[in-house]
Amino acid sequence: MEPSSLLDLFQPEWSNDPYALYRVLRDRGPVLWDDYMRTWVVLSHEHVAALSKHEQLSGARIDEFHRQLPAESQGRMAPLAKALADMMLFNEPPRHTRLRKLIRPGLTPRLIRSMREEILAVTTDLLDRAGPALDVIGDLSEPLSRTVIARIAGVGPDAAHLLEDWQGLLHEFFTQSSAQTRRIQELREAFDENSRRRRAGTSDDLFSEIISDQLQRDSFTDDEVFANFLLLIDAGQATTTHMIGNAVLALLRDPAQLALLRADPSLTRNAVDELIRYDSSVQFTTRMALDDFTVAGQRISRGDSVTLVLGAGNRDPLRYPDPDRLDVTRKASDHLSFGHGIHYCLGASLAVAEMEIALSELITRYPRLELVNDDPDWMDSINFRFLKTLPVTCG
């Protein structure tokens, strides 16, 4: 039976290769109505990029989704809904503009450059402690991204355990899991202990330094500051962890491209863009229509859900010739994985730096790196392309 919905990604035929399903759907048109998910599905690079910046589409959808939950779920999901609703990611101007000002001035190229040495030191230490076999997720990418984001978010040693096994707050919310509620409460307690000193400008953690000037210039509430502290952790940890894992998997499945990268390390920065395009850890994002408009011959009505399938746009043959082929020489810096327009990921440069360093160190140190098996265990999600583990032998 031909697939007709993104929900078909839960079927064994498509779960390991969502891009095959995207091809089938995209052949029917760049914008389709998904009757099972009750959303418009956008599958072309051109239209995902354009609608990411469309003035009649809003990312402020958390409150509406929370209201639609069953009554028994609304109460237990309320703390997570509140945290998500205060994040810049789920707001539109003018509030989005104001919240973005809180973090943006601190995540500068200068800060990222200054952290490269620290990222390299953490990576080296993790690989030094690994044996002849390692789990790329558990032994490298997860502890690396966790350590780096703990440093940026100012999570001290006493609270560092709260960042372990982080699966992503949005995944928890949309699956109606309350597993993270207690963790959020404990992080809030740790955050509040430093709140007075942060506002007084006497706190010396990096997060406080990043937002210090903005706190003095604008009246951000503690809830807003905490929510965007969580956003730093959430976006900076889970997505980067699995971008690295997906990249290693793709390279080990394509020995010719891995050999090319080994032979010419100067390709690494270019290869990172291509690897992110090739298998993004986040596959789609959803918007809400604020008014009626037409796209690709389809009439979108006010209140409709619109799902921008980043993974499909990244494999669009009209934008990338032979898109299902990994090519580390391809120019793919316009991939969709970090978003477009005002919602472009503020931490993109940090994620790229971590990927560059982790990949370089891994393939340089281990010239005979191999997969233990080619049947990876993926997290049960149609949106998040997260490997549970990625065991490799180091030769």
Coordinates of C-alpha atoms in Angstrom, one line a residue, residues 88 96-112 206-207 209-215 217 220 232 346:
M88 CA 12.1 32.4 21.7
H96 CA 10.4 36.7 19.7
T97 CA 12.6 39.7 18.8
R98 CA 12.8 40.7 22.4
L99 CA 13.7 37.2 23.6
R100 CA 16.3 36.7 20.9
K101 CA 18.0 39.8 22.1
L102 CA 18.6 38.0 25.5
I103 CA 20.9 35.4 24.0
R104 CA 22.1 36.5 20.6
P105 CA 24.7 39.1 21.7
G106 CA 26.5 36.5 23.7
L107 CA 26.7 33.7 21.1
T108 CA 29.3 35.5 19.1
P109 CA 31.9 34.1 16.6
R110 CA 34.5 35.2 19.1
L111 CA 32.9 33.1 21.9
I112 CA 32.8 30.1 19.6
L206 CA 29.4 31.9 31.3
F207 CA 25.6 32.0 30.9
E209 CA 28.2 36.7 31.4
I210 CA 26.4 36.1 28.1
I211 CA 23.1 37.7 29.2
S212 CA 24.5 40.2 31.7
D213 CA 24.2 43.3 29.5
Q214 CA 20.7 42.3 28.3
L215 CA 19.4 41.9 31.8
R217 CA 18.8 46.8 29.5
F220 CA 13.1 40.0 31.3
L232 CA 20.3 26.6 25.2
L346 CA 21.5 30.8 17.3

